[in-house]
Coordinates of C-alpha atoms in Angstrom, one line a residue:
X725 CA 0.0 0.0 0.0
X726 CA 3.0 2.3 0.0
X727 CA 3.1 3.1 3.6
X728 CA 5.0 1.3 6.3
X729 CA 2.2 1.7 8.9
X730 CA 0.1 -0.8 6.9
X731 CA 2.8 -3.1 5.6
X732 CA 3.1 -4.8 9.1
X733 CA -0.6 -5.5 9.3
X734 CA -1.8 -9.0 10.0
X735 CA -2.3 -10.6 6.6
X736 CA -5.4 -12.9 6.1
X737 CA -3.8 -16.2 4.9
X738 CA -5.0 -18.7 2.4
X739 CA -4.9 -22.2 4.0
X740 CA -2.6 -24.6 2.4
X741 CA -4.1 -26.8 -0.2
X742 CA -5.6 -30.0 1.1
X743 CA -6.5 -33.1 -1.1
X744 CA -10.2 -33.3 -1.9
X745 CA -10.4 -36.8 -0.3
X746 CA -8.7 -35.5 2.9
X747 CA -11.1 -32.5 3.1
X748 CA -14.0 -34.8 2.5
X749 CA -12.9 -37.2 5.2
X750 CA -12.5 -34.3 7.6
X751 CA -16.0 -33.0 6.9
X752 CA -17.6 -36.4 7.2
X753 CA -15.7 -37.0 10.6
X754 CA -17.0 -33.7 12.0
X755 CA -20.4 -34.5 10.9
X756 CA -20.9 -38.1 12.0
X757 CA -18.0 -38.4 14.6
X758 CA -17.7 -35.0 16.4
X759 CA -17.0 -36.8 19.6
X760 CA -14.1 -38.8 18.0
X761 CA -15.0 -42.2 19.6
X762 CA -11.9 -43.8 18.1
X763 CA -9.5 -41.5 20.0
X764 CA -9.4 -43.7 23.1
X765 CA -8.4 -46.7 21.0
X766 CA -5.1 -45.1 19.8
X767 CA -1.8 -46.5 21.0
X768 CA -3.6 -49.3 22.9
X769 CA -2.7 -53.1 22.7
X770 CA -5.1 -55.4 20.9
X771 CA -6.5 -56.8 24.2
X772 CA -7.2 -53.3 25.6
X773 CA -8.8 -52.2 22.3
X774 CA -11.2 -55.2 22.6
X775 CA -12.1 -54.3 26.1
X776 CA -12.6 -50.7 25.2
X777 CA -14.7 -51.7 22.3
X778 CA -17.0 -53.9 24.4
X779 CA -17.3 -51.0 27.0
X780 CA -18.2 -48.6 24.2
X781 CA -21.1 -50.7 23.0
X782 CA -22.0 -52.1 26.4
X783 CA -21.6 -49.2 29.0
X784 CA -22.5 -51.7 31.8
X785 CA -19.1 -53.3 31.4
X786 CA -17.6 -49.9 32.2
X787 CA -19.4 -49.0 35.3
X788 CA -20.2 -52.5 36.7
X789 CA -16.7 -53.2 38.2
X790 CA -17.0 -50.0 40.2
X791 CA -20.5 -50.8 41.4
X792 CA -21.0 -50.7 45.2
X793 CA -23.5 -52.1 47.7
X794 CA -24.5 -48.5 48.6
X795 CA -25.4 -48.0 44.9
X796 CA -27.4 -51.3 45.0
X797 CA -29.5 -50.3 48.0
X798 CA -30.4 -47.0 46.4
X799 CA -31.1 -48.7 43.0
X800 CA -33.3 -51.3 44.7
X801 CA -35.5 -48.7 46.4
X802 CA -35.7 -46.7 43.0
X803 CA -36.5 -49.9 41.1
X804 CA -39.3 -51.0 43.3
X805 CA -40.7 -47.4 43.3
X806 CA -40.8 -47.2 39.5
X807 CA -42.2 -50.7 39.3
X808 CA -45.2 -49.5 41.3
X809 CA -45.7 -47.0 38.5
X810 CA -44.7 -49.2 35.7
X811 CA -47.4 -51.9 36.2
X812 CA -50.5 -49.6 36.1
X813 CA -49.0 -47.5 33.4
X814 CA -48.1 -50.4 31.2
X815 CA -51.5 -51.8 31.4
X816 CA -53.0 -48.4 30.7
X817 CA -50.9 -47.4 27.8
X818 CA -51.4 -50.8 26.1
X819 CA -55.1 -50.2 26.5
X820 CA -54.5 -46.7 24.8
X821 CA -52.8 -48.4 22.0
X822 CA -55.7 -50.8 21.4
X823 CA -53.5 -53.7 22.5
X824 CA -54.0 -56.4 25.0
X825 CA -53.1 -55.1 28.5
X826 CA -50.6 -58.0 29.1
X827 CA -48.4 -56.5 26.3
X828 CA -48.0 -53.4 28.5
X829 CA -46.5 -55.6 31.3
X830 CA -44.4 -57.6 28.8
X831 CA -42.9 -54.2 27.6
X832 CA -41.8 -53.4 31.1
X833 CA -39.7 -56.6 31.5
X834 CA -37.4 -57.2 28.5
X835 CA -36.7 -53.7 27.2
X836 CA -35.4 -52.3 30.6
X837 CA -33.0 -55.3 30.9
X838 CA -31.6 -54.5 27.3
X839 CA -31.4 -50.9 28.1
X840 CA -29.5 -51.5 31.4
X841 CA -26.7 -53.1 29.4
X842 CA -26.6 -50.8 26.4
X843 CA -27.8 -47.3 27.7
X844 CA -25.5 -44.5 28.8
X845 CA -28.2 -42.8 31.2
X846 CA -28.2 -43.5 34.9
X847 CA -31.6 -42.1 35.4
X848 CA -33.7 -43.0 32.6
X849 CA -36.7 -45.3 33.4
X850 CA -37.6 -47.4 30.4
X851 CA -41.2 -48.2 29.5
X852 CA -44.2 -47.5 27.3
X853 CA -45.3 -44.0 26.7
X854 CA -48.7 -42.5 26.0
X855 CA -47.7 -40.4 22.9
X856 CA -46.2 -43.4 21.1
X857 CA -49.2 -45.6 22.1
X858 CA -51.5 -43.0 20.6
X859 CA -49.5 -42.9 17.4
X860 CA -49.6 -46.5 17.0
X861 CA -53.3 -46.7 17.6
X862 CA -54.1 -43.8 15.2
X863 CA -51.9 -44.9 12.4
X864 CA -52.8 -48.7 12.5
X865 CA -56.5 -48.4 13.1
X866 CA -56.8 -46.7 9.8
X867 CA -55.9 -50.0 8.1
X868 CA -56.9 -52.6 10.6
X869 CA -59.8 -52.7 13.2
X870 CA -58.4 -53.9 16.5
X871 CA -61.8 -55.3 17.5
X872 CA -62.7 -57.1 14.3
X873 CA -59.1 -58.4 13.6
X874 CA -57.2 -58.3 16.9
X875 CA -54.5 -60.9 15.9
X876 CA -53.5 -59.0 12.8
X877 CA -53.6 -55.6 14.7
X878 CA -51.2 -57.0 17.3
X879 CA -48.9 -58.5 14.6
X880 CA -48.7 -55.1 12.9
X881 CA -48.0 -53.3 16.2
X882 CA -45.1 -55.8 16.8
X883 CA -43.9 -55.3 13.2
X884 CA -43.9 -51.6 13.6
X885 CA -41.9 -51.8 16.9
X886 CA -39.4 -54.0 15.0
X887 CA -38.9 -51.4 12.3
X888 CA -38.8 -48.6 14.9
X889 CA -36.0 -50.4 16.5
X890 CA -34.1 -51.0 13.3
X891 CA -34.5 -47.4 12.3
X892 CA -33.3 -46.2 15.8
X893 CA -30.3 -48.5 15.8
X894 CA -29.4 -47.6 12.2
X895 CA -29.4 -43.9 13.2
X896 CA -27.0 -44.7 16.1
X897 CA -24.6 -47.0 14.1
X898 CA -24.6 -44.6 11.0
X899 CA -24.0 -41.6 13.5
X900 CA -27.2 -39.9 12.1
X901 CA -28.5 -38.6 15.4
X902 CA -28.6 -35.0 14.1
X903 CA -31.8 -36.1 12.2
X904 CA -33.8 -35.9 15.6
X905 CA -32.6 -32.3 16.0
X906 CA -35.1 -31.4 13.2
X907 CA -37.7 -31.8 16.0
X908 CA -37.3 -28.4 17.7
X909 CA -38.2 -27.6 21.2
X910 CA -41.2 -25.6 20.0
X911 CA -42.3 -28.6 18.0
X912 CA -42.0 -31.0 20.8
X913 CA -43.9 -28.7 23.3
X914 CA -46.8 -28.3 20.8
X915 CA -46.9 -31.9 19.7
X916 CA -46.8 -33.1 23.3
X917 CA -49.6 -30.8 24.2
X918 CA -51.7 -31.7 21.4
X919 CA -51.2 -35.4 21.9
X920 CA -51.9 -35.1 25.5
X921 CA -55.2 -33.2 24.7
X922 CA -56.1 -36.0 22.3
X923 CA -55.3 -38.7 24.7
X924 CA -57.3 -37.2 27.5
X925 CA -60.3 -36.9 25.1
X926 CA -59.8 -40.5 24.1
X927 CA -60.1 -41.6 27.7
X928 CA -63.5 -40.2 27.9
X929 CA -64.4 -43.7 26.4
X930 CA -63.4 -45.3 29.6
X931 CA -64.6 -42.5 31.9
X932 CA -68.1 -42.4 30.3
X933 CA -68.3 -46.1 29.7
X934 CA -68.8 -45.8 25.9
X935 CA -68.5 -49.1 23.9
X936 CA -68.7 -48.0 20.2
X937 CA -66.1 -45.2 20.3
X938 CA -64.4 -43.6 17.4
X939 CA -60.9 -44.7 16.3
X940 CA -60.2 -41.3 15.0
X941 CA -57.9 -39.1 17.0
X942 CA -59.1 -35.6 16.0
X943 CA -61.2 -33.4 18.2
X944 CA -64.2 -33.5 15.9
X945 CA -64.4 -37.3 15.6
X946 CA -64.0 -37.8 19.5
X947 CA -66.8 -35.1 20.4
X948 CA -69.1 -36.5 17.7
X949 CA -68.7 -39.9 19.2
X950 CA -69.3 -38.7 22.8
X951 CA -72.4 -36.6 21.8
X952 CA -74.1 -39.5 19.9
X953 CA -73.5 -42.0 22.9
X954 CA -74.1 -39.7 25.9
X955 CA -77.7 -41.0 26.4
X956 CA -76.4 -44.5 26.7
X957 CA -73.7 -43.8 29.3
X958 CA -76.3 -41.9 31.6
X959 CA -78.1 -45.1 32.2
X960 CA -75.0 -46.8 33.6
X961 CA -74.5 -44.5 36.4
X962 CA -71.4 -43.3 38.1
X963 CA -70.6 -46.3 40.1
X964 CA -67.3 -46.9 38.5
X965 CA -65.8 -43.6 39.3
X966 CA -62.8 -43.9 41.7
X967 CA -60.6 -41.1 42.9
X968 CA -57.1 -42.1 42.9
X969 CA -54.0 -40.6 44.8
X970 CA -51.5 -42.7 42.9
X971 CA -51.6 -45.2 40.0
X972 CA -51.0 -48.3 42.0
X973 CA -53.5 -47.4 44.7
X974 CA -55.9 -46.6 42.0
X975 CA -55.6 -50.1 40.5
X976 CA -55.8 -51.8 44.0
X977 CA -58.8 -49.8 45.3
X978 CA -60.5 -50.0 42.0
X979 CA -60.1 -53.7 41.7
X980 CA -61.2 -54.3 45.2
X981 CA -64.3 -52.1 44.7
X982 CA -65.3 -53.9 41.5
X983 CA -64.7 -57.3 43.1
X984 CA -66.7 -56.7 46.2
X985 CA -69.6 -55.0 44.5
X986 CA -69.7 -57.1 41.3
X987 CA -69.8 -53.9 39.5
X988 CA -68.7 -55.5 36.2
X989 CA -72.3 -57.1 36.0
X990 CA -73.7 -53.6 36.1
X991 CA -71.8 -52.1 33.1
X992 CA -68.4 -51.3 34.5
X993 CA -65.8 -52.5 32.1
X994 CA -62.8 -54.3 33.4
X995 CA -59.5 -55.6 32.1
X996 CA -60.5 -59.3 32.3
X997 CA -58.2 -62.2 32.2
X998 CA -54.5 -61.6 32.0
X999 CA -52.4 -64.6 31.1
X1000 CA -49.7 -65.7 33.6
X1001 CA -46.2 -66.2 32.7
X1002 CA -43.2 -64.4 31.0
X1003 CA -43.0 -63.0 27.6
X1004 CA -43.8 -65.5 24.9
X1005 CA -41.5 -65.3 21.7
X1006 CA -43.2 -63.4 19.0
X1007 CA -40.7 -63.8 16.0
X1008 CA -43.2 -65.7 14.0
X1009 CA -45.9 -62.9 14.7
X1010 CA -43.9 -60.3 12.8
X1011 CA -46.0 -59.6 9.7
X1012 CA -43.3 -59.2 7.1
X1013 CA -45.4 -60.8 4.3
X1014 CA -48.5 -58.9 5.1
X1015 CA -50.1 -56.5 2.6
X1016 CA -50.1 -53.9 5.4
X1017 CA -46.3 -54.1 5.7
X1018 CA -45.9 -50.5 4.3
X1019 CA -48.2 -49.2 7.0
X1020 CA -46.1 -51.0 9.7
X1021 CA -42.9 -49.6 8.3
X1022 CA -44.4 -46.0 8.2
X1023 CA -45.7 -46.3 11.7
X1024 CA -42.4 -47.7 13.0
X1025 CA -40.3 -44.8 11.5
X1026 CA -42.7 -42.1 12.8
X1027 CA -43.1 -43.6 16.2
X1028 CA -39.3 -44.4 16.4
X1029 CA -38.4 -40.8 15.7
X1030 CA -40.8 -39.5 18.3
X1031 CA -39.6 -42.0 20.9
X1032 CA -36.0 -41.1 20.2
X1033 CA -36.7 -37.4 20.6
X1034 CA -38.6 -37.9 23.8
X1035 CA -36.2 -40.4 25.3
X1036 CA -33.1 -38.6 24.5
X1037 CA -34.5 -35.2 25.7
X1038 CA -35.5 -36.8 28.9
X1039 CA -32.3 -38.5 29.5
X1040 CA -30.2 -35.4 28.8
X1041 CA -32.5 -33.2 31.1
X1042 CA -31.8 -35.4 34.0
X1043 CA -28.2 -36.0 33.2
X1044 CA -27.6 -32.2 33.6
X1045 CA -28.7 -32.4 37.2
X1046 CA -26.0 -35.0 38.0
X1047 CA -23.5 -33.3 35.7
X1048 CA -22.7 -36.3 33.4
X1049 CA -22.7 -36.7 29.7
X1050 CA -25.1 -38.8 27.6
X1051 CA -24.0 -40.1 24.3
X1052 CA -26.9 -39.5 21.7
X1053 CA -25.7 -42.2 19.4
X1054 CA -25.3 -44.7 22.1
X1055 CA -28.7 -44.0 23.2
X1056 CA -30.2 -44.6 19.8
X1057 CA -28.5 -47.9 19.7
X1058 CA -29.8 -48.9 23.1
X1059 CA -33.3 -47.8 22.1
X1060 CA -33.1 -49.6 18.8
X1061 CA -31.9 -52.8 20.3
X1062 CA -34.3 -52.9 23.1
X1063 CA -37.2 -52.4 20.7
X1064 CA -35.8 -55.1 18.2
X1065 CA -35.6 -57.5 21.3
X1066 CA -39.0 -56.3 22.4
X1067 CA -40.6 -57.0 19.1
X1068 CA -39.4 -60.5 19.3
X1069 CA -40.7 -61.0 22.9
X1070 CA -44.3 -59.7 22.6
X1071 CA -43.4 -56.1 23.5
X1072 CA -44.5 -53.0 21.8
X1073 CA -42.6 -49.7 21.4
X1074 CA -40.7 -48.4 24.5
X1075 CA -38.6 -45.4 25.3
X1076 CA -37.7 -43.3 28.3
X1077 CA -40.9 -41.7 29.6
X1078 CA -40.6 -38.5 31.6
X1079 CA -42.9 -39.6 34.5
X1080 CA -41.1 -42.9 35.1
X1081 CA -37.7 -41.2 34.9
X1082 CA -38.7 -38.4 37.2
X1083 CA -39.8 -41.0 39.8
X1084 CA -36.6 -42.9 39.3
X1085 CA -34.5 -39.8 39.8
X1086 CA -36.4 -38.5 42.9
X1087 CA -36.3 -42.1 44.4
X1088 CA -32.6 -41.7 44.4
X1089 CA -31.3 -44.1 41.7
X1090 CA -27.6 -44.4 41.1
X1091 CA -27.3 -46.5 37.9
X1092 CA -29.3 -48.4 35.3
X1093 CA -29.6 -51.2 37.8
X1094 CA -32.8 -49.6 38.9
X1095 CA -34.3 -50.7 35.5
X1096 CA -33.1 -54.3 36.3
X1097 CA -34.8 -54.2 39.7
X1098 CA -38.0 -52.9 38.0
X1099 CA -37.8 -55.6 35.4
X1100 CA -37.6 -58.3 38.2
X1101 CA -40.6 -56.7 40.0
X1102 CA -42.6 -56.9 36.8
X1103 CA -41.3 -60.5 36.3
X1104 CA -42.7 -61.3 39.7
X1105 CA -46.0 -59.7 38.7
X1106 CA -46.3 -61.7 35.5
X1107 CA -45.5 -65.0 37.2
X1108 CA -47.8 -64.6 40.2
X1109 CA -50.0 -61.5 40.4
X1110 CA -51.6 -61.1 37.0
X1111 CA -54.9 -62.7 38.1
X1112 CA -55.3 -59.9 40.6
X1113 CA -55.7 -57.4 37.8
X1114 CA -58.9 -59.2 36.4
X1115 CA -61.2 -56.8 38.1
X1116 CA -59.3 -53.6 37.4
X1117 CA -61.8 -51.1 35.9
X1118 CA -60.9 -49.5 32.7
X1119 CA -62.0 -46.1 34.2
X1120 CA -59.1 -46.4 36.5
X1121 CA -56.7 -46.9 33.6
X1122 CA -58.2 -43.9 31.8
X1123 CA -57.8 -41.7 34.9
X1124 CA -54.2 -42.8 35.3
X1125 CA -53.5 -41.8 31.6
X1126 CA -55.3 -38.5 32.1
X1127 CA -53.4 -37.7 35.2
X1128 CA -50.2 -38.4 33.4
X1129 CA -51.1 -36.5 30.3
X1130 CA -52.2 -33.2 32.1
X1131 CA -48.4 -32.8 33.0
X1132 CA -47.5 -32.8 29.3
X1133 CA -49.6 -29.8 28.5
X1134 CA -47.0 -27.3 29.2
X1135 CA -48.7 -24.0 28.8
X1136 CA -46.0 -22.2 30.6
X1137 CA -43.6 -23.2 27.9
X1138 CA -45.9 -22.0 25.3
X1139 CA -46.2 -18.6 27.1
X1140 CA -42.4 -18.5 27.3
X1141 CA -42.2 -19.1 23.6
X1142 CA -44.6 -16.3 22.8
X1143 CA -42.5 -13.9 25.0
X1144 CA -39.0 -14.9 23.5
X1145 CA -39.7 -15.9 20.0
X1146 CA -43.1 -15.5 18.2
X1147 CA -42.0 -17.7 15.3
X1148 CA -41.3 -20.6 17.7
X1149 CA -44.8 -19.9 19.2
X1150 CA -46.4 -20.3 15.8
X1151 CA -44.5 -23.6 15.3
X1152 CA -45.7 -24.8 18.7
X1153 CA -49.4 -23.8 18.3
X1154 CA -49.4 -25.1 14.7
X1155 CA -48.2 -28.5 15.9
X1156 CA -50.9 -28.4 18.8
X1157 CA -53.8 -27.5 16.5
X1158 CA -52.7 -29.9 13.9
X1159 CA -52.7 -32.8 16.3
X1160 CA -56.0 -31.8 18.0
X1161 CA -58.1 -31.0 14.9
X1162 CA -56.2 -33.2 12.4
X1163 CA -54.2 -36.2 13.5
X1164 CA -50.9 -36.8 15.2
X1165 CA -49.2 -37.3 12.0
X1166 CA -50.6 -34.1 10.5
X1167 CA -49.6 -32.1 13.5
X1168 CA -46.1 -33.5 13.4
X1169 CA -45.7 -32.9 9.7
X1170 CA -47.0 -29.3 10.0
X1171 CA -44.6 -28.5 12.8
X1172 CA -41.6 -30.0 11.1
X1173 CA -42.3 -28.2 7.8
X1174 CA -42.8 -24.9 9.5
X1175 CA -39.6 -25.4 11.3
X1176 CA -37.8 -26.3 8.1
X1177 CA -39.3 -23.3 6.3
X1178 CA -37.9 -21.1 9.1
X1179 CA -34.4 -22.5 8.6
X1180 CA -34.7 -22.1 4.8
X1181 CA -35.9 -18.6 5.3
X1182 CA -33.0 -17.8 7.5
X1183 CA -30.5 -19.1 4.9
X1184 CA -32.3 -17.6 1.9
X1185 CA -32.8 -14.2 3.6
X1186 CA -29.7 -13.6 6.0
X1187 CA -29.4 -10.6 8.1
X1188 CA -27.1 -7.7 6.9
X1189 CA -26.1 -4.8 9.2
X1190 CA -24.5 -1.4 8.7
X1191 CA -21.6 -1.2 11.2
X1192 CA -20.3 1.8 13.0
X1193 CA -17.4 2.6 15.3
X1194 CA -18.0 2.6 19.0
X1195 CA -16.4 5.8 20.4
X1196 CA -13.0 5.5 22.1
X1197 CA -12.6 1.9 20.8
X1198 CA -11.7 -0.1 17.8
X1199 CA -14.8 -2.0 18.0
X1200 CA -17.4 -1.9 15.1
X1201 CA -21.0 -2.9 15.9
X1202 CA -24.4 -2.7 14.3
X1203 CA -25.7 0.9 14.2
X1204 CA -29.3 -0.4 14.8
X1205 CA -28.2 -2.2 18.0
X1206 CA -25.8 0.4 19.3
X1207 CA -27.1 4.0 18.5
X1208 CA -23.8 5.4 19.8
X1209 CA -21.9 3.7 17.0
X1210 CA -20.7 6.4 14.4
X1211 CA -20.5 5.7 10.7
X1212 CA -17.1 6.6 9.0
X1213 CA -17.1 9.3 6.4
X1214 CA -16.5 7.9 2.9
X1215 CA -16.8 4.3 4.1
X1216 CA -19.7 1.9 4.2
X1217 CA -19.3 -1.2 6.5
X1218 CA -21.6 -4.2 6.0
X1219 CA -21.8 -7.3 7.9
X1220 CA -23.3 -10.5 6.5
X1221 CA -24.5 -12.9 9.2
X1222 CA -24.7 -16.3 7.3
X1223 CA -22.9 -18.5 4.8
X1224 CA -23.2 -17.4 1.2
X1225 CA -24.9 -19.9 -1.0
X1226 CA -27.0 -20.2 -4.2
X1227 CA -30.1 -19.8 -2.0
X1228 CA -29.2 -16.2 -0.9
X1229 CA -26.6 -15.0 -3.4
X1230 CA -29.1 -13.0 -5.5
X1231 CA -30.7 -11.5 -2.5
X1232 CA -27.4 -10.4 -0.9
X1233 CA -26.3 -8.8 -4.2
X1234 CA -29.5 -6.8 -4.4
X1235 CA -29.4 -5.9 -0.6
X1236 CA -25.8 -4.8 -0.7
X1237 CA -26.6 -2.7 -3.9
X1238 CA -29.6 -1.0 -2.0
X1239 CA -27.3 -0.3 1.0
X1240 CA -24.8 1.5 -1.3
X1241 CA -27.6 3.4 -3.1
X1242 CA -29.0 4.5 0.3
X1243 CA -25.6 5.5 1.6
X1244 CA -24.7 7.5 -1.5
X1245 CA -28.0 9.3 -1.4
X1246 CA -27.7 10.1 2.3
X1247 CA -24.1 11.4 1.7
X1248 CA -25.2 13.6 -1.1
X1249 CA -28.1 15.2 0.8
X1250 CA -25.8 15.9 3.9
X1251 CA -22.9 17.3 1.8
X1252 CA -20.5 14.9 3.5
X1253 CA -17.5 13.1 1.9
X1254 CA -18.6 11.0 -1.0
X1255 CA -18.7 7.2 -0.6
X1256 CA -15.3 5.7 -1.5
X1257 CA -15.0 2.3 0.1
X1258 CA -17.4 -0.7 0.8
X1259 CA -16.0 -3.0 3.5
X1260 CA -17.7 -6.5 3.8
X1261 CA -17.2 -7.9 7.3
X1262 CA -17.3 -11.7 6.6
X1263 CA -16.4 -13.0 10.0
X1264 CA -19.8 -14.7 10.2
X1265 CA -19.5 -16.2 6.7
X1266 CA -18.4 -19.8 7.4
X1267 CA -18.6 -21.0 3.9
X1268 CA -19.4 -19.9 0.4
X1269 CA -20.2 -21.7 -2.9
X1270 CA -19.7 -20.8 -6.5
X1271 CA -22.9 -18.8 -6.6
X1272 CA -21.7 -16.8 -3.8
X1273 CA -18.3 -16.1 -5.4
X1274 CA -20.1 -15.0 -8.6
X1275 CA -22.1 -12.5 -6.3
X1276 CA -18.9 -11.0 -5.0
X1277 CA -17.5 -10.8 -8.5
X1278 CA -20.7 -9.0 -9.6
X1279 CA -20.6 -6.7 -6.6
X1280 CA -16.9 -5.8 -7.5
X1281 CA -17.8 -5.0 -11.1
X1282 CA -20.7 -2.7 -9.9
X1283 CA -18.4 -0.9 -7.5
X1284 CA -15.7 -0.6 -10.2
X1285 CA -18.1 1.1 -12.4
X1286 CA -19.2 3.5 -9.8
X1287 CA -15.5 4.3 -8.9
X1288 CA -15.7 2.6 -5.4
X1289 CA -13.4 0.0 -3.9
X1290 CA -14.5 -3.4 -2.4
X1291 CA -12.6 -4.4 0.7
X1292 CA -13.0 -7.6 2.7
X1293 CA -12.6 -8.2 6.4
X1294 CA -11.8 -11.4 8.2
X1295 CA -13.0 -14.0 5.7
X1296 CA -12.7 -17.5 7.1
X1297 CA -10.3 -20.2 5.8
X1298 CA -12.9 -22.1 3.9
X1299 CA -13.9 -18.9 2.2
X1300 CA -10.4 -17.7 1.6
X1301 CA -9.5 -21.1 0.0
X1302 CA -12.4 -20.9 -2.5
X1303 CA -11.7 -17.3 -3.3
X1304 CA -8.1 -18.1 -4.0
X1305 CA -9.0 -21.0 -6.3
X1306 CA -11.5 -18.8 -8.2
X1307 CA -8.8 -16.0 -8.7
X1308 CA -11.0 -13.6 -6.8
X1309 CA -8.2 -12.6 -4.4
X1310 CA -6.2 -11.9 -7.4
X1311 CA -8.9 -9.7 -8.9
X1312 CA -9.5 -7.7 -5.8
X1313 CA -6.0 -7.5 -4.7
X1314 CA -4.5 -9.2 -1.6
X1315 CA -3.8 -5.8 -0.1
X1316 CA -7.6 -5.2 0.2
X1317 CA -8.3 -8.2 2.5
X1318 CA -7.8 -7.5 6.1
X1319 CA -7.9 -9.4 9.3
X1320 CA -10.2 -7.1 11.1
X1321 CA -12.7 -4.4 10.3
X1322 CA -10.6 -1.9 12.3
X1323 CA -7.6 -2.6 10.1
X1324 CA -9.7 -2.3 6.9
X1325 CA -11.1 1.0 8.2
X1326 CA -7.6 2.3 9.2
X1327 CA -6.3 1.5 5.7
X1328 CA -9.3 3.1 3.9
X1329 CA -8.9 6.2 6.0
X1330 CA -5.2 6.5 5.2
X1331 CA -6.1 6.4 1.5
X1332 CA -8.7 8.9 1.9
X1333 CA -6.3 11.3 3.7
X1334 CA -3.6 10.7 1.2
X1335 CA -6.0 11.4 -1.6
X1336 CA -6.9 14.7 -0.1
X1337 CA -3.5 15.9 0.7
X1338 CA -2.0 14.7 -2.8
X1339 CA -3.2 16.8 -5.7
X1340 CA -2.0 13.9 -8.2
X1341 CA -4.8 11.7 -6.8
X1342 CA -8.3 12.1 -8.2
X1343 CA -10.7 11.9 -5.2
X1344 CA -14.4 11.2 -5.5
X1345 CA -16.2 13.7 -3.3
X1346 CA -19.5 15.2 -3.1
X1347 CA -18.3 18.3 -1.3
X1348 CA -14.9 20.0 -0.8
X1349 CA -16.2 20.9 2.8
X1350 CA -14.6 18.7 5.5
X1351 CA -15.5 19.0 9.2
X1352 CA -12.5 19.0 11.5
X1353 CA -14.2 16.6 13.9
X1354 CA -14.5 14.1 11.2
X1355 CA -10.8 14.3 10.4
X1356 CA -10.1 13.8 14.1
X1357 CA -12.3 10.8 14.2
X1358 CA -10.6 9.3 11.2
X1359 CA -7.2 9.8 12.8
X1360 CA -8.2 8.2 15.9
X1361 CA -9.3 5.0 14.1
X1362 CA -6.0 4.8 12.1

């Protein structure tokens, strides 16, 4: 630049060339293996690598050698506690899924044992959940009536569980856990609230003693079914209503009441016979050759994603309280394997429900052994206690589900979304309304689509800001955010807040052109120094594609025609590499790329001052009048 003051500036370097395959490998590793799981295997003997590998895929082998009797006492108490919740909930949620109640107990035996060996959470309580049960019911009943063809319905439920497990395990093994991140917090809040509302409405069947109830899950279908049958339920009386303080006490008291009064003979619906014994094998029941296989696959994938999102979110939430880390990909493998194993042993979809996990946590669990204790308690129930549930009234199961679901309608979270981010609130309420007035699938699709549209909108219309100098500093910030920030005479500083891709290149070209036009018009009307330099702060531009490079080339040509100079500040290494390969650095001149906005402004100010003091330079200016305070400001920044 012809001046020693700027020859010693920090140059923005072009990263050394890297082979394409090496760059691709690095990108794939960062995408799929950000935690670098192979690092612990480096420089280890073969025997140690084998042990580490087994511990990686079976975390129980890692913590079991350090297990103590104190931990065992705490886990036994927690396991028995959650078993008291698991038994009534398992039966209730199976009823919600239109499945035989015994499958709910089966699902609280085998899956927790599998998770205890493969899961990385110390607190997660494994079992069936209401939302997944509702999803299974709503999707399968569209194809098969569970009353008219119960055997085929059960086969499809087991088959969908198998494919849910395969999908979940595949996500874990292929390190594709980021797919679950497409379900935003707002989506989950709205979806859970809507699903909980629908579940509560569905339980009016049991509360009101309705027999011919709709299989639809939307509000209109449920209310129509209730209104058309209300006159029937009035004749049955309210004998079956029981207030419950806790799920297990509800079952015990309800069963005793029905048994002592013979209420089942007066219209109170009961569970009926439950077969004694452990889970029977069900591999032969998987309907791989059924004409409804596509429905089972679709149901499995959708319920699998929802179960993953809920289970991982719950596990991470409680892990934060104890300050330990949960490996998302390990959790996916654990969920997948326990559902595959469950589908082969008469279990339907399981995950980590919030209610059971909260009880497990508050009961003082230390490790996943609490799940093993719970499974043993359920095993004892299956072997010896199932006849006791014969007289359990369905109204009790409905009340248990409603009590659990009311906690999922998180109106406080919705209010918080409204205060913080109106768009997130729209996503939330869209998901809620889609579930309530459409179906669980429609609500989920609407929420995901709106969330993706928001991401696309952010990418396609990134924010651009005019920067100014904070007085008495070298910091440059948005003039809109910091009113004290002052613009620099003759220099327009623009910040781009997103990667530059084909989706936003045209918009950015037009937006930058409008900024330049507005700045020139403002300077003409104020009789200040004419615009000479346009500085693009690219510190937030992480990457750029060929469309983005073409946009920069067009911007440069436009500025050249106007007699203006384009200057870049702090482009990232990936951006510099592509600008170098496209010869853009050569076109703009390496001396016009700076490490910071302050350096770029200093260089531009120096050139402006040199231009004014040297008559051999032709300076673009809208006015010969220069205010002394502006010159002092420029000197300070240099």
